[in-house]
Amino acid sequence: MKTKWVLSFYIIIGLFAAYLAAILPNYNFITLSRSTGDVRVEYLRNYNGEMPRFSSELAHLYTEEEAFEISHSPAFQGKILSIRNIRALFHGESSLFDTFAIANVRVEKVFSGELSAGDTVRILLPCPIARNIWVEHMDIVSQCRTGMRGIFLPQALGDSDFREKDGAVLYFSDLADYAFHAGYMDLFLETRDGLVFNQEIYTSLSPDATLEEAGEYVAGRIQSYSII
C-alpha cells in the first residue's frame, strides 16, 4: 500500500513538473497585441552584454527651445519603481539595437499632460540598464536605477513608433505607454551625486540645481510656451 502511494506521489510530481516546463517559458515573453510577423520580446534576467555605441553625428544637439517644443507633454515628477531589460527577437535573432529596458514610474507631480499623481506609467528606455555601463549620448538615461526620482519628459507612443525587419513589425506601444526617444534630453535624474541632466541643452538651469528647482524650471518653461 505504501509503495503504491509513493508511486502515485511521484507520478503527480512528474506531471506537475511537465506542466511547469510547458508554461514557464512563456512567462518570460511579453504579450504583443498589435505587432505582426515573426517577432517576440523577452525579458532578460541578467544583462552583461556589449552595449551599443553611437557616433557623435547621430546625436543632434538641440537648443533649449527645441527641446521643449519636442518634449513638453507629458511632463511630470516621479519615482522609478522597477526597471527590466528586454530584447526583441526578429525571426529568432536580435542585435545590440534590439535591446531596451522598460521602467515603471509612479507619478508624483504633473507639470503637463493628462496624467495624475499616483498613476503608474511604463516608459520604454532606448538602451538596457546595467551597472558599470555607460552609453554614449544616452549617459543620462543609462544612469536610471530603481528607487530614483526625476523629472520625466517622455513622448506618447503611437502608430508611427515601430521597428520593422524583413516583414516583422514590432509596435512599441505593445511594450509601454511612453518612450524616451533621446536618452540625453528627456530626463532630469536625482542621483547620489546630485541632479544629472544635459547642461549643454538646458543652459538656463543651474548645474547645482535640486530636483525641486528642476521641477519649477520645467513648469515655468512649459507655461511660457503655452502662452506663446
PDB file of C-alpha atoms in Angstrom:
ATOM      1  CA  MET A   1       0.000   0.000   0.000  1.00  0.00           C
ATOM      2  CA  LYS A   2       2.827   2.355   0.922  1.00  0.00           C
ATOM      3  CA  THR A   3       4.688   1.572  -2.318  1.00  0.00           C
ATOM      4  CA  LYS A   4       1.556   2.314  -4.341  1.00  0.00           C
ATOM      5  CA  TRP A   5       1.112   5.678  -2.559  1.00  0.00           C
ATOM      6  CA  VAL A   6       4.757   6.593  -3.209  1.00  0.00           C
ATOM      7  CA  LEU A   7       4.419   5.769  -6.907  1.00  0.00           C
ATOM      8  CA  SER A   8       1.264   7.900  -7.178  1.00  0.00           C
ATOM      9  CA  PHE A   9       3.053  10.782  -5.443  1.00  0.00           C
ATOM     10  CA  TYR A  10       5.965  10.689  -7.895  1.00  0.00           C
ATOM     11  CA  ILE A  11       3.584  10.457 -10.848  1.00  0.00           C
ATOM     12  CA  ILE A  12       1.792  13.605  -9.654  1.00  0.00           C
ATOM     13  CA  ILE A  13       5.116  15.403  -9.134  1.00  0.00           C
ATOM     14  CA  GLY A  14       6.254  14.374 -12.609  1.00  0.00           C
ATOM     15  CA  LEU A  15       3.046  15.603 -14.245  1.00  0.00           C
ATOM     16  CA  PHE A  16       3.258  18.893 -12.360  1.00  0.00           C
ATOM     17  CA  ALA A  17       6.892  19.362 -13.426  1.00  0.00           C
ATOM     18  CA  ALA A  18       5.940  18.722 -17.045  1.00  0.00           C
ATOM     19  CA  TYR A  19       3.143  21.275 -16.755  1.00  0.00           C
ATOM     20  CA  LEU A  20       5.522  23.910 -15.375  1.00  0.00           C
ATOM     21  CA  ALA A  21       8.048  23.176 -18.095  1.00  0.00           C
ATOM     22  CA  ALA A  22       5.359  23.807 -20.686  1.00  0.00           C
ATOM     23  CA  ILE A  23       4.088  27.118 -19.305  1.00  0.00           C
ATOM     24  CA  LEU A  24       7.025  28.793 -17.543  1.00  0.00           C
ATOM     25  CA  PRO A  25       8.994  29.748 -20.698  1.00  0.00           C
ATOM     26  CA  ASN A  26       6.013  31.827 -21.833  1.00  0.00           C
ATOM     27  CA  TYR A  27       6.215  33.929 -18.664  1.00  0.00           C
ATOM     28  CA  ASN A  28       9.491  35.375 -19.931  1.00  0.00           C
ATOM     29  CA  PHE A  29       7.863  36.855 -23.040  1.00  0.00           C
ATOM     30  CA  ILE A  30       5.709  39.963 -23.378  1.00  0.00           C
ATOM     31  CA  THR A  31       2.293  39.554 -24.969  1.00  0.00           C
ATOM     32  CA  LEU A  32       2.237  41.567 -28.205  1.00  0.00           C
ATOM     33  CA  SER A  33      -1.278  42.534 -29.256  1.00  0.00           C
ATOM     34  CA  ARG A  34      -0.562  44.743 -32.289  1.00  0.00           C
ATOM     35  CA  SER A  35       2.812  43.579 -33.581  1.00  0.00           C
ATOM     36  CA  THR A  36       2.807  41.282 -36.602  1.00  0.00           C
ATOM     37  CA  GLY A  37       5.050  38.676 -38.158  1.00  0.00           C
ATOM     38  CA  ASP A  38       7.808  36.644 -36.540  1.00  0.00           C
ATOM     39  CA  VAL A  39       8.719  38.952 -33.664  1.00  0.00           C
ATOM     40  CA  ARG A  40       8.913  38.249 -29.940  1.00  0.00           C
ATOM     41  CA  VAL A  41      10.096  40.320 -26.979  1.00  0.00           C
ATOM     42  CA  GLU A  42      11.642  38.628 -23.970  1.00  0.00           C
ATOM     43  CA  TYR A  43      12.635  39.842 -20.529  1.00  0.00           C
ATOM     44  CA  LEU A  44      16.331  39.476 -19.731  1.00  0.00           C
ATOM     45  CA  ARG A  45      17.053  38.229 -16.220  1.00  0.00           C
ATOM     46  CA  ASN A  46      20.674  39.378 -16.311  1.00  0.00           C
ATOM     47  CA  TYR A  47      22.257  41.619 -18.892  1.00  0.00           C
ATOM     48  CA  ASN A  48      26.038  41.590 -19.207  1.00  0.00           C
ATOM     49  CA  GLY A  49      26.296  42.010 -22.940  1.00  0.00           C
ATOM     50  CA  GLU A  50      28.071  44.578 -25.026  1.00  0.00           C
ATOM     51  CA  MET A  51      26.408  47.974 -25.224  1.00  0.00           C
ATOM     52  CA  PRO A  52      25.727  49.826 -28.476  1.00  0.00           C
ATOM     53  CA  ARG A  53      27.960  52.801 -29.257  1.00  0.00           C
ATOM     54  CA  PHE A  54      26.712  55.757 -31.221  1.00  0.00           C
ATOM     55  CA  SER A  55      28.842  58.164 -33.259  1.00  0.00           C
ATOM     56  CA  SER A  56      28.561  61.861 -32.477  1.00  0.00           C
ATOM     57  CA  GLU A  57      26.860  62.723 -35.745  1.00  0.00           C
ATOM     58  CA  LEU A  58      23.870  60.597 -34.751  1.00  0.00           C
ATOM     59  CA  ALA A  59      23.072  62.855 -31.811  1.00  0.00           C
ATOM     60  CA  HIS A  60      21.647  66.223 -32.790  1.00  0.00           C
ATOM     61  CA  LEU A  61      22.353  68.793 -30.090  1.00  0.00           C
ATOM     62  CA  TYR A  62      19.029  70.524 -29.612  1.00  0.00           C
ATOM     63  CA  THR A  63      18.664  74.031 -28.314  1.00  0.00           C
ATOM     64  CA  GLU A  64      16.721  74.646 -25.130  1.00  0.00           C
ATOM     65  CA  GLU A  65      13.758  75.920 -27.155  1.00  0.00           C
ATOM     66  CA  GLU A  66      13.754  72.908 -29.485  1.00  0.00           C
ATOM     67  CA  ALA A  67      13.896  70.506 -26.537  1.00  0.00           C
ATOM     68  CA  PHE A  68      10.736  71.927 -25.001  1.00  0.00           C
ATOM     69  CA  GLU A  69       8.960  72.108 -28.334  1.00  0.00           C
ATOM     70  CA  ILE A  70       9.520  68.343 -28.719  1.00  0.00           C
ATOM     71  CA  SER A  71       9.174  67.013 -25.186  1.00  0.00           C
ATOM     72  CA  HIS A  72       6.836  69.102 -23.058  1.00  0.00           C
ATOM     73  CA  SER A  73       3.825  66.807 -22.752  1.00  0.00           C
ATOM     74  CA  PRO A  74       3.559  64.809 -20.666  1.00  0.00           C
ATOM     75  CA  ALA A  75       5.997  66.241 -18.152  1.00  0.00           C
ATOM     76  CA  PHE A  76       5.985  65.051 -14.583  1.00  0.00           C
ATOM     77  CA  GLN A  77       7.987  64.321 -11.475  1.00  0.00           C
ATOM     78  CA  GLY A  78       8.057  60.684 -10.490  1.00  0.00           C
ATOM     79  CA  LYS A  79       9.840  57.759  -8.878  1.00  0.00           C
ATOM     80  CA  ILE A  80      11.181  54.701 -10.695  1.00  0.00           C
ATOM     81  CA  LEU A  81       9.530  51.625  -9.197  1.00  0.00           C
ATOM     82  CA  SER A  82      11.208  48.986 -11.361  1.00  0.00           C
ATOM     83  CA  ILE A  83      13.356  48.514 -14.454  1.00  0.00           C
ATOM     84  CA  ARG A  84      13.520  45.391 -16.611  1.00  0.00           C
ATOM     85  CA  ASN A  85      15.732  44.865 -19.631  1.00  0.00           C
ATOM     86  CA  ILE A  86      14.122  43.397 -22.727  1.00  0.00           C
ATOM     87  CA  ARG A  87      15.257  42.073 -26.094  1.00  0.00           C
ATOM     88  CA  ALA A  88      13.330  41.931 -29.348  1.00  0.00           C
ATOM     89  CA  LEU A  89      13.781  38.823 -31.478  1.00  0.00           C
ATOM     90  CA  PHE A  90      13.036  39.226 -35.168  1.00  0.00           C
ATOM     91  CA  HIS A  91      12.850  35.844 -36.874  1.00  0.00           C
ATOM     92  CA  GLY A  92      14.550  34.397 -33.801  1.00  0.00           C
ATOM     93  CA  GLU A  93      17.516  36.789 -33.899  1.00  0.00           C
ATOM     94  CA  SER A  94      18.402  40.115 -32.306  1.00  0.00           C
ATOM     95  CA  SER A  95      21.106  42.770 -32.449  1.00  0.00           C
ATOM     96  CA  LEU A  96      22.521  45.282 -29.978  1.00  0.00           C
ATOM     97  CA  PHE A  97      19.998  47.808 -31.236  1.00  0.00           C
ATOM     98  CA  ASP A  98      17.105  45.478 -30.369  1.00  0.00           C
ATOM     99  CA  THR A  99      17.836  45.631 -26.633  1.00  0.00           C
ATOM    100  CA  PHE A 100      15.920  48.101 -24.461  1.00  0.00           C
ATOM    101  CA  ALA A 101      14.516  48.482 -20.971  1.00  0.00           C
ATOM    102  CA  ILE A 102      11.083  49.170 -19.524  1.00  0.00           C
ATOM    103  CA  ALA A 103      10.755  51.409 -16.464  1.00  0.00           C
ATOM    104  CA  ASN A 104       7.635  51.534 -14.319  1.00  0.00           C
ATOM    105  CA  VAL A 105       7.381  55.047 -12.906  1.00  0.00           C
ATOM    106  CA  ARG A 106       4.938  56.326 -10.280  1.00  0.00           C
ATOM    107  CA  VAL A 107       3.772  59.868 -10.981  1.00  0.00           C
ATOM    108  CA  GLU A 108       4.217  62.295  -8.083  1.00  0.00           C
ATOM    109  CA  LYS A 109       3.570  65.722  -9.619  1.00  0.00           C
ATOM    110  CA  VAL A 110       2.257  66.659 -13.079  1.00  0.00           C
ATOM    111  CA  PHE A 111       3.553  69.689 -14.996  1.00  0.00           C
ATOM    112  CA  SER A 112       1.860  68.990 -18.331  1.00  0.00           C
ATOM    113  CA  GLY A 113      -0.414  66.355 -19.819  1.00  0.00           C
ATOM    114  CA  GLU A 114      -3.357  64.315 -18.585  1.00  0.00           C
ATOM    115  CA  LEU A 115      -1.639  62.126 -16.010  1.00  0.00           C
ATOM    116  CA  SER A 116      -2.487  62.309 -12.308  1.00  0.00           C
ATOM    117  CA  ALA A 117      -0.413  61.936  -9.164  1.00  0.00           C
ATOM    118  CA  GLY A 118      -0.425  58.282  -8.136  1.00  0.00           C
ATOM    119  CA  ASP A 119      -0.591  56.928 -11.699  1.00  0.00           C
ATOM    120  CA  THR A 120       1.999  54.342 -12.721  1.00  0.00           C
ATOM    121  CA  VAL A 121       3.244  54.548 -16.305  1.00  0.00           C
ATOM    122  CA  ARG A 122       5.523  52.344 -18.381  1.00  0.00           C
ATOM    123  CA  ILE A 123       8.344  54.114 -20.197  1.00  0.00           C
ATOM    124  CA  LEU A 124      10.448  52.455 -22.889  1.00  0.00           C
ATOM    125  CA  LEU A 125      14.119  53.324 -22.385  1.00  0.00           C
ATOM    126  CA  PRO A 126      16.316  53.428 -25.514  1.00  0.00           C
ATOM    127  CA  CYS A 127      19.047  51.231 -24.016  1.00  0.00           C
ATOM    128  CA  PRO A 128      19.388  48.404 -21.490  1.00  0.00           C
ATOM    129  CA  ILE A 129      20.248  49.328 -17.909  1.00  0.00           C
ATOM    130  CA  ALA A 130      23.126  47.638 -16.088  1.00  0.00           C
ATOM    131  CA  ARG A 131      25.760  48.512 -13.509  1.00  0.00           C
ATOM    132  CA  ASN A 132      29.103  49.983 -14.565  1.00  0.00           C
ATOM    133  CA  ILE A 133      27.888  50.525 -18.124  1.00  0.00           C
ATOM    134  CA  TRP A 134      27.747  53.876 -19.876  1.00  0.00           C
ATOM    135  CA  VAL A 135      26.270  54.521 -23.300  1.00  0.00           C
ATOM    136  CA  GLU A 136      27.427  57.463 -25.406  1.00  0.00           C
ATOM    137  CA  HIS A 137      24.672  60.067 -25.931  1.00  0.00           C
ATOM    138  CA  MET A 138      22.453  58.129 -23.524  1.00  0.00           C
ATOM    139  CA  ASP A 139      24.521  58.960 -20.482  1.00  0.00           C
ATOM    140  CA  ILE A 140      21.567  60.450 -18.586  1.00  0.00           C
ATOM    141  CA  VAL A 141      19.021  57.679 -19.072  1.00  0.00           C
ATOM    142  CA  SER A 142      21.648  54.944 -18.667  1.00  0.00           C
ATOM    143  CA  GLN A 143      22.059  56.092 -15.040  1.00  0.00           C
ATOM    144  CA  CYS A 144      18.446  55.204 -14.204  1.00  0.00           C
ATOM    145  CA  ARG A 145      18.046  52.860 -11.245  1.00  0.00           C
ATOM    146  CA  THR A 146      15.095  51.548  -9.271  1.00  0.00           C
ATOM    147  CA  GLY A 147      14.177  53.960  -6.482  1.00  0.00           C
ATOM    148  CA  MET A 148      15.482  57.100  -8.183  1.00  0.00           C
ATOM    149  CA  ARG A 149      13.281  60.156  -8.605  1.00  0.00           C
ATOM    150  CA  GLY A 150      13.342  62.546 -11.513  1.00  0.00           C
ATOM    151  CA  ILE A 151      11.591  64.880 -13.907  1.00  0.00           C
ATOM    152  CA  PHE A 152      10.370  62.867 -16.902  1.00  0.00           C
ATOM    153  CA  LEU A 153       9.598  64.280 -20.364  1.00  0.00           C
ATOM    154  CA  PRO A 154       8.698  61.239 -22.471  1.00  0.00           C
ATOM    155  CA  GLN A 155       6.647  61.048 -25.649  1.00  0.00           C
ATOM    156  CA  ALA A 156       3.465  59.034 -26.088  1.00  0.00           C
ATOM    157  CA  LEU A 157       3.882  56.002 -28.337  1.00  0.00           C
ATOM    158  CA  GLY A 158       1.660  55.873 -31.408  1.00  0.00           C
ATOM    159  CA  ASP A 159       1.158  54.177 -34.759  1.00  0.00           C
ATOM    160  CA  SER A 160       4.353  55.618 -36.234  1.00  0.00           C
ATOM    161  CA  ASP A 161       6.545  54.203 -33.477  1.00  0.00           C
ATOM    162  CA  PHE A 162       7.619  50.756 -34.613  1.00  0.00           C
ATOM    163  CA  ARG A 163      10.568  48.712 -35.814  1.00  0.00           C
ATOM    164  CA  GLU A 164      10.343  46.503 -38.903  1.00  0.00           C
ATOM    165  CA  LYS A 165      12.672  43.759 -40.070  1.00  0.00           C
ATOM    166  CA  ASP A 166      12.021  41.510 -43.043  1.00  0.00           C
ATOM    167  CA  GLY A 167       8.263  41.892 -42.782  1.00  0.00           C
ATOM    168  CA  ALA A 168       8.046  41.511 -38.993  1.00  0.00           C
ATOM    169  CA  VAL A 169       6.753  44.641 -37.243  1.00  0.00           C
ATOM    170  CA  LEU A 170       7.165  45.478 -33.559  1.00  0.00           C
ATOM    171  CA  TYR A 171       4.882  48.274 -32.356  1.00  0.00           C
ATOM    172  CA  PHE A 172       6.489  49.869 -29.328  1.00  0.00           C
ATOM    173  CA  SER A 173       3.048  50.637 -27.890  1.00  0.00           C
ATOM    174  CA  ASP A 174       2.854  46.891 -27.173  1.00  0.00           C
ATOM    175  CA  LEU A 175       5.674  47.423 -24.676  1.00  0.00           C
ATOM    176  CA  ALA A 176       4.985  50.731 -22.945  1.00  0.00           C
ATOM    177  CA  ASP A 177       2.837  53.854 -22.770  1.00  0.00           C
ATOM    178  CA  TYR A 178       5.652  56.306 -23.437  1.00  0.00           C
ATOM    179  CA  ALA A 179       9.261  56.358 -24.580  1.00  0.00           C
ATOM    180  CA  PHE A 180      12.458  58.340 -24.233  1.00  0.00           C
ATOM    181  CA  HIS A 181      13.366  58.875 -27.854  1.00  0.00           C
ATOM    182  CA  ALA A 182      16.584  60.656 -26.930  1.00  0.00           C
ATOM    183  CA  GLY A 183      18.290  59.404 -23.794  1.00  0.00           C
ATOM    184  CA  TYR A 184      20.251  62.607 -23.311  1.00  0.00           C
ATOM    185  CA  MET A 185      17.462  65.212 -23.122  1.00  0.00           C
ATOM    186  CA  ASP A 186      14.261  63.640 -21.761  1.00  0.00           C
ATOM    187  CA  LEU A 187      15.205  63.338 -18.120  1.00  0.00           C
ATOM    188  CA  PHE A 188      16.398  65.212 -15.045  1.00  0.00           C
ATOM    189  CA  LEU A 189      17.555  62.452 -12.701  1.00  0.00           C
ATOM    190  CA  GLU A 190      18.231  62.703  -8.977  1.00  0.00           C
ATOM    191  CA  THR A 191      21.301  60.584  -8.126  1.00  0.00           C
ATOM    192  CA  ARG A 192      23.605  60.194  -5.136  1.00  0.00           C
ATOM    193  CA  ASP A 193      25.939  62.697  -6.796  1.00  0.00           C
ATOM    194  CA  GLY A 194      23.202  65.253  -7.316  1.00  0.00           C
ATOM    195  CA  LEU A 195      20.890  66.099 -10.190  1.00  0.00           C
ATOM    196  CA  VAL A 196      22.088  64.960 -13.614  1.00  0.00           C
ATOM    197  CA  PHE A 197      20.727  66.462 -16.838  1.00  0.00           C
ATOM    198  CA  ASN A 198      22.028  67.725 -20.156  1.00  0.00           C
ATOM    199  CA  GLN A 199      23.661  71.004 -19.214  1.00  0.00           C
ATOM    200  CA  GLU A 200      24.539  71.766 -22.843  1.00  0.00           C
ATOM    201  CA  ILE A 201      20.844  71.914 -23.718  1.00  0.00           C
ATOM    202  CA  TYR A 202      19.205  73.189 -20.539  1.00  0.00           C
ATOM    203  CA  THR A 203      21.515  76.168 -20.130  1.00  0.00           C
ATOM    204  CA  SER A 204      19.032  78.217 -18.044  1.00  0.00           C
ATOM    205  CA  LEU A 205      19.115  75.701 -15.198  1.00  0.00           C
ATOM    206  CA  SER A 206      21.944  75.851 -12.678  1.00  0.00           C
ATOM    207  CA  PRO A 207      24.311  72.838 -12.768  1.00  0.00           C
ATOM    208  CA  ASP A 208      23.814  72.601  -8.992  1.00  0.00           C
ATOM    209  CA  ALA A 209      20.022  72.622  -9.163  1.00  0.00           C
ATOM    210  CA  THR A 210      17.925  70.345  -6.967  1.00  0.00           C
ATOM    211  CA  LEU A 211      15.077  68.151  -8.203  1.00  0.00           C
ATOM    212  CA  GLU A 212      12.562  70.668  -6.868  1.00  0.00           C
ATOM    213  CA  GLU A 213      14.303  73.527  -8.680  1.00  0.00           C
ATOM    214  CA  ALA A 214      14.338  71.475 -11.875  1.00  0.00           C
ATOM    215  CA  GLY A 215      10.587  70.954 -11.488  1.00  0.00           C
ATOM    216  CA  GLU A 216       9.998  74.682 -11.142  1.00  0.00           C
ATOM    217  CA  TYR A 217      12.204  75.301 -14.174  1.00  0.00           C
ATOM    218  CA  VAL A 218      10.360  72.768 -16.337  1.00  0.00           C
ATOM    219  CA  ALA A 219       6.944  74.040 -15.224  1.00  0.00           C
ATOM    220  CA  GLY A 220       7.966  77.611 -15.998  1.00  0.00           C
ATOM    221  CA  ARG A 221       9.292  76.777 -19.452  1.00  0.00           C
ATOM    222  CA  ILE A 222       6.145  74.826 -20.305  1.00  0.00           C
ATOM    223  CA  GLN A 223       3.941  77.681 -19.148  1.00  0.00           C
ATOM    224  CA  SER A 224       5.871  80.195 -21.231  1.00  0.00           C
ATOM    225  CA  TYR A 225       5.394  78.044 -24.361  1.00  0.00           C
ATOM    226  CA  SER A 226       1.676  77.619 -23.717  1.00  0.00           C
ATOM    227  CA  ILE A 227       1.275  81.409 -23.612  1.00  0.00           C
ATOM    228  CA  ILE A 228       3.116  81.976 -26.902  1.00  0.00           C
TER     229      ILE A 228
END
